[in-house]
Amino acid sequence: MTEPAEDRPLKRTIPPDLQTQVEDIQIKIPRTTGPPDDLDDRRKRWLIVGICLHTIISPILRTYVVPVVTKLCYSLTSRNKIHKQTYGSHLERYAPTNTQLNYQAINNNKTKRNKAQYDYRVRSAVDLSRLFLQTHMAHFTAFDDSCDSSALLGIIVNIDRFSPVVQANAKKIRSDIRNAWAHCDFTEWTAIKYTDSFQLMGQLISNLKLSNREENRILAELNRWAMNGQHFLSGTTLGLEIVGDIRQQTHVLSEYVQTLCTETDSQFIKVQKELSRIENDLQGRIKSLESVYTLKEEIKKQVEDHIPPHIRAHHRQEIREWEQDKTTFLEIRATRHILESLPSHNCIVVTGSSGCGKSSNIHQAALHLRDSFGYEIIPVLTGPTDIMTYYNENKKQVFVVDDICGKETINMQTLQTWRDYSEKMEKIFKVAEKDIAGKNDKMVLKVSSPKLLLSCRLHIYKEAQFQLISLFTKKECNLLSPELCLLEAERMHMLHKYVPDDIIDNIKQVTENVDYFPLLCKLSKDKTSEEVKKLFAAPLISIKQNINNIIHENKQQFCALVLCILFNDGFDTDWLKLGSVSERKNMKTDKLEYIVKEFDIDLSKQKHRNSLKAGFSTLNGTYLKLRGTEYRMIHDKIYKMAAVICGQHLTECYIKYAPSVFIQIISSFKSVTEVHEKDDLIVLLKDEEEDYFERLLCDLTKHVIISTFNNYQLIYETFRHKLISF
C-alpha cells in the first residue's frame, strides 16, 4: 500500500462518531511535535547518548571485564600473594604498565589518616580493579549497576590484559563521550558529535568479540536509540511508546546521577537537575499523547487493518496461549537450530511425532521474530488462502501452520489445496540473495522477509505426495533426529519446569525412547509424586487408566471430556447458560442436548449445569485447556486416546457426532477384522454398521469425503463390499 504524500482528512474513512471524538481532541489539545520546544536539539542529543552509555554500553562492559580481571586477580594472588599483603610488603606498582596502585580505593582506606594504617589485602577481582582507578571513581562494591561507565572504561584503559583495539575504543569513548557528557556542556553536542558517538559505541561493541547473536542484539538496540533520537530531533510527532521509553530511561539515568551527587564533585548536580527537568517535560508530553493514543489505535485498525476484526481476535487468542506457554518453555538445541536457520530460510518445517514439541518450537520461533524483529504473527486457520488473503508485502510477517496436511494420516484434499497455491507461495517466500548474503555476513539484523513456519507429523512429511511441494522440503528440522533430539540433560531441565525437585528425585525412569517426553512433562504438572512416578513408568497405561477412572467415577467430568471430543473446535461454556439452551434452538444445541442426555444431565436445571461446569473446571490443566470461555483437549495425543476410550462407551453418540477425521481412522467393524486392545480402535457391532454407513452418506451429502474415501477400513475387501452394497 503506497503511503499518502500528505496528511488527509479522516472523515471519509472512519465512522462519524469517531470523527467527532477526533475533532473534540484537536480542539482541546494543541498540536505539538516531539517534546516541548524548550528542550532544544543539543540537549536531546546529550540525553540520548547518555541513555545509551548507561543502559547499553555499561551492562555489556561489566560482563566483558569480569573474566579478564578475575584471571589477573588469580595470577597476582598466586604469584604476589596480594590477598595477604601488609604495609611493609605489598605490590606498589603493576609491573607491565608501571601503574601506581591506589590502595586508598579499597577496604575503606580513604577514612584512615596515613598509609601505614591501610588494609592492603586484595580479596577479590572487584578490589583489584579498584586499585587501577582514582578513588572517586572506585565507589562500586561489585560488578553491578554501581560499577558505572567511568569505572568500566578506566579498568579497560588501565589494565594491559584487554585487547589493544578495545582499549583504544574505550579511551576514545571516555574522553569524547563519557567525560563530555558528564561536563554537561550542551554546546558540544552537535549533529556531528551525535553521529560520531554512535559510530564509536558501535565500533566498541564490534571489537568485543561477542557471539553473533549478542552482538547483533546490542547493535540493534543502539540503532533503535539512534533512530529514536533522530525522530526526537527532527520534530516529527513521537509515538507514546517511544516517548515513554525515553522518559523511563531518563528516570533511570537521573536516579543513577543522584547517587553520584553526594559522592563526587558538583558537576553532577547540574547533570541531575537537567535530567529531572527533561523527565518532567517528557511526562507532560506523555499525558498529551495518552489522550489520543487509544482513539488513534482504534481508527488505525478500522482504516488500515487488512485482517477482519473477528479473525484478528482469534489470532490474538492463539498468540496469548503461546505467550503463556513461554513460562514453561525450555530452549533446547533444536530451538536454537530453528532460530539460527531463520535468516537464511523463509520456510521451515519442524517434524516429529505427536507430543515431541513441534508446535511449541514454531510458536516460540514466531514470538522471537515478533519480539526481536517486529514481525506480525498470523496463525493460519484455514489453509493457504489465509496467506494469500493476509499477506502484505509492506509488513514483516510470519505465518504459522500447525499439523499441516493432517495428523494421523495425510489429508489429500488439504495437500492438493497447498499444491494449487505452491507457485504463488514460492514467490512470496523466495529467499532473496540479500538474505543469503546477510547470513554469510552474520547480519541477523537483516531478517525482514516473510516467513512460513510449519509443524508436520514425520510420517506425513515423508509421504511422496508431500515431497512434491518443493517449498516444504527446503528446510526440515526433525526433532527426532540424532542431531536435534532431546538430550538427557535437556530432559531433566524440562522436567524441572513442571515438577518440584523432591518429586524428580524419586523418578528414575525418565525413559529416553519416549518421543512425547515434552507432553509427559506438561501432564505431570500439579500431580503427586506417586502419580508422576506412574506416568513416567508407563505413560500410555497411566493416561488410559486415569481416563477410565473418570468414566466410571464422575459422570460430569466424563460428559465434559465427551463434549470437548465431539465439539472438536472447542466447547464454549456460555452454551450452558439457561438462555442458550431454551431460546436458541439450532443444530449445535440439538447436538448438545442429545449428548448430555446420555449422562442424565438436564440443562434446564441450574444444579445440573453448575455440576457440569465444575466437571470442566476440574479437568482444566490436565486433560483440557481453557481458552477464553472455550474448553479444548490439551493435546492431540490425549484427544485420540480419550476419543477411543470414551467412544467405546458411547458408540451411537460417536457415530452420530464425532468429527469426520475420527470416523475415518478409529472405528472398526467387528465383522470385518479382529481388533486388539493395543490397536486403539472403537469396535462397532453388527447392528451398528447401518448407522455408521448412514453417517458416511450424511458426510457425502455435505461434500465431506474424508470419512469415506480416506477410511481406514477400505483396506479390507469385506468392508468395501459392505459399503458398495449399502
XYZ file of C-alpha atoms in Angstrom, residues 341-346 430-450:
27
model
C 18.003 -21.022 10.432
C 15.593 -18.083 10.242
C 17.905 -15.576 8.486
C 18.606 -17.868 5.525
C 15.366 -19.883 5.265
C 11.928 -18.382 4.743
C 11.517 -16.909 -2.058
C 14.886 -16.451 -0.330
C 16.477 -13.352 -1.848
C 20.214 -13.137 -2.462
C 20.495 -10.360 0.128
C 19.163 -12.756 2.798
C 21.812 -15.343 1.922
C 24.485 -12.645 1.960
C 23.134 -11.393 5.264
C 23.605 -14.860 6.778
C 27.138 -15.111 5.435
C 27.957 -11.654 6.795
C 26.396 -12.607 10.134
C 23.974 -9.712 9.757
C 20.994 -11.170 11.583
C 19.627 -7.621 11.764
C 18.641 -8.039 8.105
C 15.852 -10.534 8.894
C 12.835 -8.930 7.265
C 11.462 -11.269 4.595
C 8.147 -13.127 5.098
